[in-house]
XYZ file of C-alpha atoms in Angstrom:
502
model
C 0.000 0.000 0.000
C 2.603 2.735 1.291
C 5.632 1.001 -0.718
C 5.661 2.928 -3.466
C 5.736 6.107 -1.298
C 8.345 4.930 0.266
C 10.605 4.518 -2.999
C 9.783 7.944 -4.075
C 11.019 9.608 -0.678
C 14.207 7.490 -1.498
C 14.452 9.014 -4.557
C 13.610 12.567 -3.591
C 16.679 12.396 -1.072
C 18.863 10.839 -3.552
C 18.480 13.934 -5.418
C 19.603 16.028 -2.816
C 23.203 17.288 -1.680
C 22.740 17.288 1.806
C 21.853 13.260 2.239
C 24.891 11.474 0.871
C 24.272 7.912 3.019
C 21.832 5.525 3.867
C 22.137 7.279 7.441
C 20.976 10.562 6.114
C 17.552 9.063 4.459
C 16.516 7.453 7.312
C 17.275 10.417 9.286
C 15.542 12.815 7.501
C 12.786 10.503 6.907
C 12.408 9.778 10.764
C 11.638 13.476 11.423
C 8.927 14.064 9.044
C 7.177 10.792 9.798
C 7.708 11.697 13.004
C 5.428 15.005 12.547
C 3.165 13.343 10.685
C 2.038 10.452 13.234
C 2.150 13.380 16.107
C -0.352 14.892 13.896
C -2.670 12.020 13.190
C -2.297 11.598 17.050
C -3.410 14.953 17.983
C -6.176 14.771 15.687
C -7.284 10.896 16.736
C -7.278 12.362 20.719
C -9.088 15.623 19.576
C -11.890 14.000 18.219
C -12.121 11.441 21.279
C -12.311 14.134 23.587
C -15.217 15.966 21.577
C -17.113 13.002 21.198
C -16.756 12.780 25.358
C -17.716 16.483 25.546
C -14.030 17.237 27.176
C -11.857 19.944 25.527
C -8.260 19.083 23.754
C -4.991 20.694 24.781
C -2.649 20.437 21.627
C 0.435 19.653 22.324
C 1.820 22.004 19.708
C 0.702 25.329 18.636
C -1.457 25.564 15.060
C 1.421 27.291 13.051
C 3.394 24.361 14.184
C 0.948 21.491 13.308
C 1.416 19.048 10.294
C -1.610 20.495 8.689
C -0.806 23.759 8.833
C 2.437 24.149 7.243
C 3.390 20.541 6.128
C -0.177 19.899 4.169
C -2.614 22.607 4.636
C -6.145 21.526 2.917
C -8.367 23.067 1.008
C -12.340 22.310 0.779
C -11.795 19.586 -1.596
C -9.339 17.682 0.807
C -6.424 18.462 -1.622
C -3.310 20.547 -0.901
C -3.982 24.208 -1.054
C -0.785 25.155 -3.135
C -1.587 29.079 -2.136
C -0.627 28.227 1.559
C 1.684 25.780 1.322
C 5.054 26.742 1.616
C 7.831 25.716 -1.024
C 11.145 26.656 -2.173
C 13.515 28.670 0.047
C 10.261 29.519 2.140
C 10.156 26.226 3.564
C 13.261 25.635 4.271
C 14.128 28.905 5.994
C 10.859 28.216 7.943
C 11.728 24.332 9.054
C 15.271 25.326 9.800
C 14.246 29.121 11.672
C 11.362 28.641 13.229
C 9.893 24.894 13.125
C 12.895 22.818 14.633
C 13.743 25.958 17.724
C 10.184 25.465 18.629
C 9.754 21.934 18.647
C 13.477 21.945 20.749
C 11.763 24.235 22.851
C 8.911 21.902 24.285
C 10.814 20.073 26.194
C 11.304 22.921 28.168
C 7.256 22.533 29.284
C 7.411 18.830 29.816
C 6.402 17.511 33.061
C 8.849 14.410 32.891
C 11.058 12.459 30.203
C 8.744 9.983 29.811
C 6.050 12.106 28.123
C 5.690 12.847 24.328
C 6.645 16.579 25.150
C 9.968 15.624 26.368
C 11.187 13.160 23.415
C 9.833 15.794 20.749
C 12.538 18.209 22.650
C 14.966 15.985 22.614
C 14.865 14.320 18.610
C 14.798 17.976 17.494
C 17.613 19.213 20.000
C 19.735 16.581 18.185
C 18.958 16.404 14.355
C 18.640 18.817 12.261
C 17.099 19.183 8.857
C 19.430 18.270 5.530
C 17.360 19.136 3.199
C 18.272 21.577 1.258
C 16.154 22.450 -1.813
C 12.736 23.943 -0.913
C 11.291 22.220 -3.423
C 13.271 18.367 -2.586
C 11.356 19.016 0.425
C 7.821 19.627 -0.568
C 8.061 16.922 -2.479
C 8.941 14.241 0.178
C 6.243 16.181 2.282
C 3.688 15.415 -0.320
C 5.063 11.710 -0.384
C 4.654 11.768 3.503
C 1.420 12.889 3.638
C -0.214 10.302 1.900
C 0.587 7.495 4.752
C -1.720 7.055 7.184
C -1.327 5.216 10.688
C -4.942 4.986 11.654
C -5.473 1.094 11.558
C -3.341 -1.358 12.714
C -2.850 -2.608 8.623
C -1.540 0.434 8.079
C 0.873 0.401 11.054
C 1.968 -2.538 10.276
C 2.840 -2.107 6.769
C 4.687 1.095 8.001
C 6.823 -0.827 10.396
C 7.752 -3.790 8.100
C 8.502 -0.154 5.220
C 10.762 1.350 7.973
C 12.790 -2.151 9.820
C 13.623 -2.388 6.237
C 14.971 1.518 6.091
C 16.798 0.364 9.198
C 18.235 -2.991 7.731
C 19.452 -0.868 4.497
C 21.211 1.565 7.055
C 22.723 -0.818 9.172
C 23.840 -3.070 6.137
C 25.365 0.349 4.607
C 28.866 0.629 6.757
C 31.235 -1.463 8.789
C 29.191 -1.203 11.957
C 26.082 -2.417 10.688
C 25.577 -4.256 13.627
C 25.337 -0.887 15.135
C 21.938 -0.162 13.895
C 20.954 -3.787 12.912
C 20.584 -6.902 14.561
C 19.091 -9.331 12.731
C 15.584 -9.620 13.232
C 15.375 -13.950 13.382
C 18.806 -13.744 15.896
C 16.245 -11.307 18.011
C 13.523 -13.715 17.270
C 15.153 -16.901 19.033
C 16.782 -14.640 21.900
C 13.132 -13.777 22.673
C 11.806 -17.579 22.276
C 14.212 -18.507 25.017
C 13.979 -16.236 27.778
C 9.888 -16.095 27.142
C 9.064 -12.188 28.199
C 5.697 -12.219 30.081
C 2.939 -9.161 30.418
C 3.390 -7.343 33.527
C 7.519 -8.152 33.600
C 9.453 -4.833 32.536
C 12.139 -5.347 29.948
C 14.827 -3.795 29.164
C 17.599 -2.794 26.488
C 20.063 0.061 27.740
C 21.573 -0.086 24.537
C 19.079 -0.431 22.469
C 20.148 1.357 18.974
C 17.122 0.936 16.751
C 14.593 -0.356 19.186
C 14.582 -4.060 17.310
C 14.837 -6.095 20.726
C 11.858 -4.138 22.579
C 10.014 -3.761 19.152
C 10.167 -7.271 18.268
C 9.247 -8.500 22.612
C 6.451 -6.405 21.868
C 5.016 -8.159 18.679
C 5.724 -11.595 20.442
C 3.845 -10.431 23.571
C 0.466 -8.957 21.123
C 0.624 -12.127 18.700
C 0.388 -15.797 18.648
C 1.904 -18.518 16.620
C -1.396 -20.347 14.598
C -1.532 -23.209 12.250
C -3.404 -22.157 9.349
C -4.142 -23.405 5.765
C -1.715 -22.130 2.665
C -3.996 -20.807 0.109
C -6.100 -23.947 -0.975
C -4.129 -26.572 -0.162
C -3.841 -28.208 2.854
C -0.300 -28.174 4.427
C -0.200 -26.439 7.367
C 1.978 -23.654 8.183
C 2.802 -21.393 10.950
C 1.254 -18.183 10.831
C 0.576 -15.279 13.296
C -2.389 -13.890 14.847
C -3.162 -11.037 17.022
C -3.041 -12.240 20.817
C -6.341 -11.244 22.999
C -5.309 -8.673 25.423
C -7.310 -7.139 28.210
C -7.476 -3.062 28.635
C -5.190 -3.358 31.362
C -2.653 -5.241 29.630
C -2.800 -3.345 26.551
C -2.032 -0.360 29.122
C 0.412 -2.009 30.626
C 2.435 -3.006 27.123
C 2.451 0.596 26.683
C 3.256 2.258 29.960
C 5.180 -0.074 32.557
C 6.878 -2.906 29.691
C 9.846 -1.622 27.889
C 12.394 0.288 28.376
C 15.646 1.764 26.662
C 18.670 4.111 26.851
C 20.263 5.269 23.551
C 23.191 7.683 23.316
C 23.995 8.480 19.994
C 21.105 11.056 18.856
C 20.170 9.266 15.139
C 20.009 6.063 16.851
C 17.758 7.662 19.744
C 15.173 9.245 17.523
C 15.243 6.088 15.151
C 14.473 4.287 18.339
C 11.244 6.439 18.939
C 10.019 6.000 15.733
C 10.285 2.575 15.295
C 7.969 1.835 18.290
C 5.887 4.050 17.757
C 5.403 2.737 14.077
C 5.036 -0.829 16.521
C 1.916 0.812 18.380
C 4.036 2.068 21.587
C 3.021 5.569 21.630
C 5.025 7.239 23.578
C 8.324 5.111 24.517
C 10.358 4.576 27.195
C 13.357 5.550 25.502
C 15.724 7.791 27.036
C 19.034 9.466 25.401
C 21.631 8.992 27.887
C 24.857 7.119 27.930
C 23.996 4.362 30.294
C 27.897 3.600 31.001
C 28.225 7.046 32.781
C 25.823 6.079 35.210
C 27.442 4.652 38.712
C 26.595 1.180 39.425
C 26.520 1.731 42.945
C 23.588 4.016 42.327
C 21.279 1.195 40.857
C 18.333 0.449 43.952
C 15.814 -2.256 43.293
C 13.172 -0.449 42.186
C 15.260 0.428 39.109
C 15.808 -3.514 38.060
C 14.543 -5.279 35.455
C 12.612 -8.835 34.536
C 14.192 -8.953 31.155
C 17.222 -7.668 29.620
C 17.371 -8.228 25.837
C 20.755 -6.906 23.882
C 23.472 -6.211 21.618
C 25.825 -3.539 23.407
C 28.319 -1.908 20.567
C 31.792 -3.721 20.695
C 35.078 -2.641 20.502
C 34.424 1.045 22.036
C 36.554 2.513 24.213
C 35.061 4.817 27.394
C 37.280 7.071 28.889
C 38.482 6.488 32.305
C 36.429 8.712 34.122
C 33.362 6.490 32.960
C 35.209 3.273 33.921
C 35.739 4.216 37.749
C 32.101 3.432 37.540
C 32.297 -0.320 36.915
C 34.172 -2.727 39.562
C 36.074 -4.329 36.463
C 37.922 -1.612 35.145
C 37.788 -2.086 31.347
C 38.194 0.118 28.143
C 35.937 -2.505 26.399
C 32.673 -0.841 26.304
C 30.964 -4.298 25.722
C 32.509 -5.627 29.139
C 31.569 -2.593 30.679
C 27.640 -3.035 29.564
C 27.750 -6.385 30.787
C 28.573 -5.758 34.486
C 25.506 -2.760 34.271
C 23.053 -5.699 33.051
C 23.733 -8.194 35.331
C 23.674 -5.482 37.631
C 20.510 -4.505 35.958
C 18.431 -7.417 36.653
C 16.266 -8.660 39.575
C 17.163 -11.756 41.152
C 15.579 -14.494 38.769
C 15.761 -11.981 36.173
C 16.122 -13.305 32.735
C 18.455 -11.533 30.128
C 20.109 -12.483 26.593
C 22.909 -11.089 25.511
C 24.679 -10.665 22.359
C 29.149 -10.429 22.743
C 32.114 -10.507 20.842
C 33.317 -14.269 21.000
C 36.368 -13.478 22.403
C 34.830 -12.894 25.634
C 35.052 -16.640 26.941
C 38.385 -16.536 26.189
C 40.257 -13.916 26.665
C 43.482 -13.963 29.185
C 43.113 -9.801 30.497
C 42.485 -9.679 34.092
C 38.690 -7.683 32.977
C 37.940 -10.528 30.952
C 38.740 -13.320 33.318
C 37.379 -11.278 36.053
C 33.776 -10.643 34.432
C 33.727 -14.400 33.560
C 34.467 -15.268 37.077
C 31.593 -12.497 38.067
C 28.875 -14.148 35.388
C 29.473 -17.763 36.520
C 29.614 -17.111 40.165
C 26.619 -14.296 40.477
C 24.038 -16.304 37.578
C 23.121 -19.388 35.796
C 24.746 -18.982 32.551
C 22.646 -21.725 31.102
C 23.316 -21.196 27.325
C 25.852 -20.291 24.875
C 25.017 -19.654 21.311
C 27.964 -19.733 18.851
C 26.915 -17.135 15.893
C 28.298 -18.055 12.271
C 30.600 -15.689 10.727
C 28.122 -13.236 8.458
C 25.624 -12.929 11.239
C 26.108 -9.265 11.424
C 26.327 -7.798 8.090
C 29.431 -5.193 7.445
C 30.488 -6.219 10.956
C 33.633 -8.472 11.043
C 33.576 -9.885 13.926
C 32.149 -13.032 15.557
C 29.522 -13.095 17.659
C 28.165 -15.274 21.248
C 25.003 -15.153 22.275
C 24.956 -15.410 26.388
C 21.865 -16.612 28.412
C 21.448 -16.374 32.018
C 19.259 -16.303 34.751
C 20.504 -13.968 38.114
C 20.591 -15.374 41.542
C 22.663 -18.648 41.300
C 25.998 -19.866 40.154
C 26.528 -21.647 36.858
C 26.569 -25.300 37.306
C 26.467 -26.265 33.851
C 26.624 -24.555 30.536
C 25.005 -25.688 27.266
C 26.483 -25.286 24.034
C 25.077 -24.607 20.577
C 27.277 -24.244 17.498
C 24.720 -22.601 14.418
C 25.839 -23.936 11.282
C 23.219 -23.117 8.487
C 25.492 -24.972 6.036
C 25.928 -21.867 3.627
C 27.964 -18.482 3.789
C 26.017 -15.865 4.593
C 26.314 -12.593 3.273
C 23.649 -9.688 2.148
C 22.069 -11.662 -0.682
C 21.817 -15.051 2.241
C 20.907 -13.795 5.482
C 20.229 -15.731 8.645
C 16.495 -16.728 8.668
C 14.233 -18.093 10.851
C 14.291 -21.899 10.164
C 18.145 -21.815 11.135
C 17.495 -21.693 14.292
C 14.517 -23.601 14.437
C 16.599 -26.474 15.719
C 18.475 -24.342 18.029
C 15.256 -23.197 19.590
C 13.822 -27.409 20.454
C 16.762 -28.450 21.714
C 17.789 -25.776 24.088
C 14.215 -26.624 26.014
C 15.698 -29.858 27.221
C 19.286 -28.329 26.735
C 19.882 -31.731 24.594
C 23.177 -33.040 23.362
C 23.523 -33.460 19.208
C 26.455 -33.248 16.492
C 26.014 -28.983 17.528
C 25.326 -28.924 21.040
C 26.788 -30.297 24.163
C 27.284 -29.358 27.684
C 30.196 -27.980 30.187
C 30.089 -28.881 33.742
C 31.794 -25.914 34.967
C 33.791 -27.644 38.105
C 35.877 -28.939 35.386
C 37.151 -25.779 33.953
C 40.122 -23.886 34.986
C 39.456 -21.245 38.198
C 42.569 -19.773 37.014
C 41.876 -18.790 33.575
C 37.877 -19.455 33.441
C 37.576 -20.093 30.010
C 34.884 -20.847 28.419
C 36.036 -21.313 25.045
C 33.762 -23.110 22.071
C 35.024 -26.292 22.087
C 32.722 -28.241 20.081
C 33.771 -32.539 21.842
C 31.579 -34.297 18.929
C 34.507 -32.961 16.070
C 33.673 -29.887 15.239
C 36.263 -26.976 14.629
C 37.509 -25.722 17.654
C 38.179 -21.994 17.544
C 41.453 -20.588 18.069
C 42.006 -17.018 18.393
C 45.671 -15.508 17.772
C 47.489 -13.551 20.515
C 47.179 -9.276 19.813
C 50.992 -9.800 19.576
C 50.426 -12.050 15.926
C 47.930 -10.275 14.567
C 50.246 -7.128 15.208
C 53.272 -8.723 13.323
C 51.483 -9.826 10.646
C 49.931 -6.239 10.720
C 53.645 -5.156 10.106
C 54.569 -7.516 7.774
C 51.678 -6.780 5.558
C 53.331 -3.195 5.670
C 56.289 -3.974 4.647
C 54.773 -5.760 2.042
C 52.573 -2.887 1.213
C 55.763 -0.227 1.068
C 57.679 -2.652 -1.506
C 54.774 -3.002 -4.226
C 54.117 1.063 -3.385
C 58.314 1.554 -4.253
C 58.423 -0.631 -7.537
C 55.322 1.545 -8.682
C 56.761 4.347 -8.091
C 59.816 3.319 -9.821
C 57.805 2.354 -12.994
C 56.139 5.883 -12.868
């Protein structure tokens, strides 16, 4: 229905100077869908407050409403191109006046968790790239014709913009940055089986996909139904039956997220909202620069669902707040989840691989923390190509808070193909993954480590598959740094005999 409007947006910011990268579009297509659902919103709680009898406070001012300067009407329900602002007009007017105002709001909001607030905050921290007046009105006009009344529409808005966010993610080296991928999510979710009225929680939570995809697993069920007229059965989805108090409670008390890089955070917002949250829990603050030792129990969570960036490096002043002094920001997010959780709190947690065996003192020190504070109950080793653009492998760590690991079970995911952009991971490959981690069953990809048989000095917890599959070895930093140099000098020879031929 909305796909086509979708590819001419694309278009409309190809065009244009200011939006070089996937990062850009999705950007500057956040902000105006952003206006538009506030405005469909506002209208959809106007009209149930008149039918009530009750008047309607706007939360923005009429010269600063979607109809009023984005798509003012005439009486025939089409664009009145006499009002409507275009060319330099509209841009001086979006980049003067629209974007200081809605920055402004937040300055009336009553708390960060209300709508006021998070308008403040996405336009305190983007800005519009748009350049040509008339680039502009055109995506405008492309905008305008979605609608997010019905839950069809919504949902063929969300499916439109996860795939903006795949695209992004898939765009640069750190695509697992902005994209994890969506049937990894899927299976974390099966196994640590979210419930209504249990809070959950990503505190680095990029583009939303872990809460938005708890959420959809929470309001739908798995059915069997017929495919087309034949009659194999196949597994299809239906919406669950929820009572007005849990629907309230999906959208008020469930999920909750910290973001701190500003395209990520207003991404965030907009992709729950677009997955019927309507005003998220998302707040834009570096969760690392918060002190552990500040974290009461009234602040813990049921569920902790995520993929913390890897490879970052906090300053020092940040790491005073962990016990395990680290640089790794990964390590770092790891202590604040575990110290995030309730006791019997469930979480899943995506990591470099290199976690279960690294020799650092941080790294054997966490491990030591993980085993001895919760149940670390399952390992999933990721495939090279998981995360697209991102070269690294991957561990997937489950564990429940409140008792020490006894016994850790191993699964090795081999979908028996290289994956790359045109191959993803799906949802069948980890089908089998998903029925045998129930029972935690042995087979030619899983097994078992009773952890009184591993080394207290060293902890490792290394992927060592005992039915013959390949164990992983990682090199020291000291031989990837000398081949580093001899692929230098290398590198200088070829560069001198070119020179030479020059």
């Amino acid at each position: 229905m909305f796909e086509q409007a979708f590819r001419n947006i694309d278009d409309a910011l190809w065009k244009e100077s200011g939006c070089t990268t996937e990062l850009d579009y999705t950007e500057q297509t956040s902000w105006l869908l952003f206006l538009k659902y506030l405005d469909g919103l506002e209208q959809d709680k106007a009209n149930e407050a008149a039918l009530e009898g009750k008047p309607y406070r706007y939360i923005l001012d009429e010269d600063y409403r979607w109809q009023r300067w984005a798509a003012p009407k005439g009486a025939d329900g089409k664009l009145d191109h006499n009002i409507a602002l275009t060319g330099d007009d509209l841009v001086e007017f979006v980049d003067r006046k629209l974007f200081p105002y809605l920055h402004g709001i937040k300055l009336r909001a009553s708390g960060p968790n209300t709508i006021e607030y998070k308008i403040g905050e996405i336009f305190g921290e983007i800005k519009n790239k748009i350049r040509s007046g008339y680039t502009l009105r055109d995506i405008i006009d492309h905008i305008d014709e979605l609608r997010f009344r019905s839950q069809t529409e919504k949902h063929e808005l969300s499916m439109l913009y996860e795939e903006k966010i795949k695209r992004m993610g898939n765009a640069g080296r750190n695509g697992g940055e902005y994209y994890t991928p969506r049937p990894l999510i899927r299976a974390m979710i099966q196994v640590v089986q979210p419930k209504i009225g249990e809070r959950i929680y990503d505190g680095a939570c990029g583009s939303a996909g872990f809460l938005c995809e708890a959420y959809d697993f929470l309001t739908t069920v798995r059915s069997r139904v017929e495919h087309g007229t034949g009659s194999e059965p196949v597994e299809g989805q239906a919406t669950r039956t929820l009572s007005t108090s849990d629907l309230k409670t999906l959208q008020e008390k469930t999920f909750y997220g910290k973001e701190k890089k500003s395209l990520a955070y207003v991404i965030a917002i907009m992709n729950m909202i677009l997955h019927g949250i309507e005003a998220p829990n998302i707040q834009h603050t570096n969760t690392l620069a918060e002190n552990l030792a500040d974290i009461q129990d009234k602040d813990r969570m049921d569920v902790i669902l995520a993929n913390p960036p890897f490879g970052g490096k906090e300053r020092a002043e940040v790491q005073q707040n962990f016990p395990i002094r680290t640089g790794e920001t990964a390590f770092l997010f790891l202590q604040h989840f575990i110290k995030m959780l309730k006791a019997g709190g469930r979480a899943a947690i995506v990591i470099k691989n290199t976690f279960l065996s690294n020799s650092d003192n941080a790294s054997v020190s966490l491990r030591k923390l993980l085993l001895e504070s919760c149940n670390l109950h399952t390992v999933l080793d990721c495939p090279g190509g998981t995360f697209q653009g991102a070269g690294v492998k991957t561990v997937v760590l489950f564990f429940e808070k409140g008792a020490p690991t006894r016994k850790v079970w191993y699964y090795q995911l081999d979908p028996g193909r290289n994956m790359g952009k045109t191959n993803p991971l799906n949802d069948s490959d980890l089908s089998e993954f998903i029925a045998l981690q129930k029972t935690f069953a042995d087979s030619a990809k899983s097994w078992s480590l009773d952890v009184s048989a591993i080394d207290t000095a060293t902890y490792d917890l290394s992927v060592k598959n005992p039915s013959g599959g390949e164990e992983v070895k990682h090199r020291s930093p000291q031989d990837i740094l000398d081949e580093i140099a001899a692929l230098d000098v290398e590198s200088a020879v070829v560069l001198a005999t070119i020179r030479a031929m020059v």
